[in-house]
């Protein structure tokens, strides 16, 4: 099982502010939701909290963040 860090350790090459700027510039709705999940993880939220906020299953959120982490 892959451990996805949270807070400042998640996507260490990006700040929460940079992710937020990318979110505001993004036009693709699917990409915006995934960026929002990354922002929430960067803020230290759990997968359950992110899933509840975005109304997506925990496994979906986890899969998105794994893809972001291993790009």
mmCIF file with all atom_site columns, C-alpha atoms in Angstrom:
data_model
loop_
_atom_site.group_PDB
_atom_site.id
_atom_site.type_symbol
_atom_site.label_atom_id
_atom_site.label_alt_id
_atom_site.label_comp_id
_atom_site.label_asym_id
_atom_site.label_entity_id
_atom_site.label_seq_id
_atom_site.pdbx_PDB_ins_code
_atom_site.Cartn_x
_atom_site.Cartn_y
_atom_site.Cartn_z
_atom_site.occupancy
_atom_site.B_iso_or_equiv
_atom_site.pdbx_formal_charge
_atom_site.auth_seq_id
_atom_site.auth_comp_id
_atom_site.auth_asym_id
_atom_site.auth_atom_id
_atom_site.pdbx_PDB_model_num
ATOM 1  C CA . UNK A 1 1  ? 0.000   0.000  0.000   1.00 0.00 ? 1  UNK A CA 1
ATOM 2  C CA . UNK A 1 2  ? 1.269   3.432  -0.936  1.00 0.00 ? 2  UNK A CA 1
ATOM 3  C CA . UNK A 1 3  ? 1.429   6.054  1.807   1.00 0.00 ? 3  UNK A CA 1
ATOM 4  C CA . UNK A 1 4  ? 0.393   9.475  0.579   1.00 0.00 ? 4  UNK A CA 1
ATOM 5  C CA . UNK A 1 5  ? 1.748   12.203 2.805   1.00 0.00 ? 5  UNK A CA 1
ATOM 6  C CA . UNK A 1 6  ? -0.315  15.216 3.772   1.00 0.00 ? 6  UNK A CA 1
ATOM 7  C CA . UNK A 1 7  ? 0.328   18.800 4.689   1.00 0.00 ? 7  UNK A CA 1
ATOM 8  C CA . UNK A 1 8  ? 3.515   20.439 3.471   1.00 0.00 ? 8  UNK A CA 1
ATOM 9  C CA . UNK A 1 9  ? 5.026   16.990 2.726   1.00 0.00 ? 9  UNK A CA 1
ATOM 10 C CA . UNK A 1 10 ? 2.401   16.339 0.031   1.00 0.00 ? 10 UNK A CA 1
ATOM 11 C CA . UNK A 1 11 ? 3.638   17.595 -3.349  1.00 0.00 ? 11 UNK A CA 1
ATOM 12 C CA . UNK A 1 12 ? 6.635   19.310 -1.764  1.00 0.00 ? 12 UNK A CA 1
ATOM 13 C CA . UNK A 1 13 ? 7.484   21.169 -4.982  1.00 0.00 ? 13 UNK A CA 1
ATOM 14 C CA . UNK A 1 14 ? 4.223   23.139 -4.768  1.00 0.00 ? 14 UNK A CA 1
ATOM 15 C CA . UNK A 1 15 ? 2.824   25.455 -2.125  1.00 0.00 ? 15 UNK A CA 1
ATOM 16 C CA . UNK A 1 16 ? -0.876  25.561 -1.301  1.00 0.00 ? 16 UNK A CA 1
ATOM 17 C CA . UNK A 1 17 ? -0.953  29.010 -2.875  1.00 0.00 ? 17 UNK A CA 1
ATOM 18 C CA . UNK A 1 18 ? 0.545   27.715 -6.154  1.00 0.00 ? 18 UNK A CA 1
ATOM 19 C CA . UNK A 1 19 ? -1.997  24.890 -6.264  1.00 0.00 ? 19 UNK A CA 1
ATOM 20 C CA . UNK A 1 20 ? -4.773  27.407 -5.644  1.00 0.00 ? 20 UNK A CA 1
ATOM 21 C CA . UNK A 1 21 ? -3.511  29.596 -8.493  1.00 0.00 ? 21 UNK A CA 1
ATOM 22 C CA . UNK A 1 22 ? -3.480  26.559 -10.799 1.00 0.00 ? 22 UNK A CA 1
ATOM 23 C CA . UNK A 1 23 ? -7.026  25.759 -9.666  1.00 0.00 ? 23 UNK A CA 1
ATOM 24 C CA . UNK A 1 24 ? -8.265  29.250 -10.569 1.00 0.00 ? 24 UNK A CA 1
ATOM 25 C CA . UNK A 1 25 ? -6.600  29.140 -14.009 1.00 0.00 ? 25 UNK A CA 1
ATOM 26 C CA . UNK A 1 26 ? -7.820  25.616 -14.869 1.00 0.00 ? 26 UNK A CA 1
ATOM 27 C CA . UNK A 1 27 ? -10.806 25.403 -17.211 1.00 0.00 ? 27 UNK A CA 1
ATOM 28 C CA . UNK A 1 28 ? -11.411 21.634 -17.251 1.00 0.00 ? 28 UNK A CA 1
ATOM 29 C CA . UNK A 1 29 ? -14.002 20.791 -14.551 1.00 0.00 ? 29 UNK A CA 1
ATOM 30 C CA . UNK A 1 30 ? -12.506 17.346 -13.850 1.00 0.00 ? 30 UNK A CA 1
ATOM 31 C CA . UNK A 1 31 ? -9.038  18.792 -13.432 1.00 0.00 ? 31 UNK A CA 1
ATOM 32 C CA . UNK A 1 32 ? -10.414 21.490 -11.108 1.00 0.00 ? 32 UNK A CA 1
ATOM 33 C CA . UNK A 1 33 ? -11.936 18.886 -8.781  1.00 0.00 ? 33 UNK A CA 1
ATOM 34 C CA . UNK A 1 34 ? -8.656  16.961 -8.692  1.00 0.00 ? 34 UNK A CA 1
ATOM 35 C CA . UNK A 1 35 ? -6.696  20.121 -7.983  1.00 0.00 ? 35 UNK A CA 1
ATOM 36 C CA . UNK A 1 36 ? -9.114  20.935 -5.188  1.00 0.00 ? 36 UNK A CA 1
ATOM 37 C CA . UNK A 1 37 ? -8.468  17.473 -3.719  1.00 0.00 ? 37 UNK A CA 1
ATOM 38 C CA . UNK A 1 38 ? -4.725  18.181 -3.881  1.00 0.00 ? 38 UNK A CA 1
ATOM 39 C CA . UNK A 1 39 ? -5.227  21.558 -2.176  1.00 0.00 ? 39 UNK A CA 1
ATOM 40 C CA . UNK A 1 40 ? -7.220  19.955 0.632   1.00 0.00 ? 40 UNK A CA 1
ATOM 41 C CA . UNK A 1 41 ? -4.553  17.267 1.097   1.00 0.00 ? 41 UNK A CA 1
ATOM 42 C CA . UNK A 1 42 ? -1.901  19.982 1.177   1.00 0.00 ? 42 UNK A CA 1
ATOM 43 C CA . UNK A 1 43 ? -3.956  21.610 3.952   1.00 0.00 ? 43 UNK A CA 1
ATOM 44 C CA . UNK A 1 44 ? -3.671  18.365 5.937   1.00 0.00 ? 44 UNK A CA 1
ATOM 45 C CA . UNK A 1 45 ? -7.120  16.900 5.311   1.00 0.00 ? 45 UNK A CA 1
ATOM 46 C CA . UNK A 1 46 ? -7.675  13.131 5.430   1.00 0.00 ? 46 UNK A CA 1
ATOM 47 C CA . UNK A 1 47 ? -9.012  11.136 2.474   1.00 0.00 ? 47 UNK A CA 1
ATOM 48 C CA . UNK A 1 48 ? -12.358 10.828 4.291   1.00 0.00 ? 48 UNK A CA 1
ATOM 49 C CA . UNK A 1 49 ? -12.561 14.584 4.824   1.00 0.00 ? 49 UNK A CA 1
ATOM 50 C CA . UNK A 1 50 ? -11.675 15.288 1.197   1.00 0.00 ? 50 UNK A CA 1
ATOM 51 C CA . UNK A 1 51 ? -14.176 12.723 -0.080  1.00 0.00 ? 51 UNK A CA 1
ATOM 52 C CA . UNK A 1 52 ? -16.922 14.179 2.110   1.00 0.00 ? 52 UNK A CA 1
ATOM 53 C CA . UNK A 1 53 ? -16.156 17.730 1.010   1.00 0.00 ? 53 UNK A CA 1
ATOM 54 C CA . UNK A 1 54 ? -16.070 16.881 -2.688  1.00 0.00 ? 54 UNK A CA 1
ATOM 55 C CA . UNK A 1 55 ? -18.811 14.203 -2.606  1.00 0.00 ? 55 UNK A CA 1
ATOM 56 C CA . UNK A 1 56 ? -16.547 11.542 -4.137  1.00 0.00 ? 56 UNK A CA 1
ATOM 57 C CA . UNK A 1 57 ? -15.694 8.088  -2.768  1.00 0.00 ? 57 UNK A CA 1
ATOM 58 C CA . UNK A 1 58 ? -12.567 7.769  -0.662  1.00 0.00 ? 58 UNK A CA 1
ATOM 59 C CA . UNK A 1 59 ? -11.003 5.333  -3.154  1.00 0.00 ? 59 UNK A CA 1
ATOM 60 C CA . UNK A 1 60 ? -11.495 7.776  -6.028  1.00 0.00 ? 60 UNK A CA 1
ATOM 61 C CA . UNK A 1 61 ? -9.861  10.609 -4.078  1.00 0.00 ? 61 UNK A CA 1
ATOM 62 C CA . UNK A 1 62 ? -6.982  8.334  -3.079  1.00 0.00 ? 62 UNK A CA 1
ATOM 63 C CA . UNK A 1 63 ? -6.441  7.249  -6.706  1.00 0.00 ? 63 UNK A CA 1
ATOM 64 C CA . UNK A 1 64 ? -6.340  10.878 -7.884  1.00 0.00 ? 64 UNK A CA 1
ATOM 65 C CA . UNK A 1 65 ? -3.781  11.834 -5.278  1.00 0.00 ? 65 UNK A CA 1
ATOM 66 C CA . UNK A 1 66 ? -1.605  8.803  -6.001  1.00 0.00 ? 66 UNK A CA 1
ATOM 67 C CA . UNK A 1 67 ? -1.514  9.866  -9.660  1.00 0.00 ? 67 UNK A CA 1
ATOM 68 C CA . UNK A 1 68 ? -0.518  13.423 -8.673  1.00 0.00 ? 68 UNK A CA 1
ATOM 69 C CA . UNK A 1 69 ? 2.122   12.149 -6.259  1.00 0.00 ? 69 UNK A CA 1
ATOM 70 C CA . UNK A 1 70 ? 3.816   9.861  -8.813  1.00 0.00 ? 70 UNK A CA 1
ATOM 71 C CA . UNK A 1 71 ? 3.847   12.218 -11.818 1.00 0.00 ? 71 UNK A CA 1
#
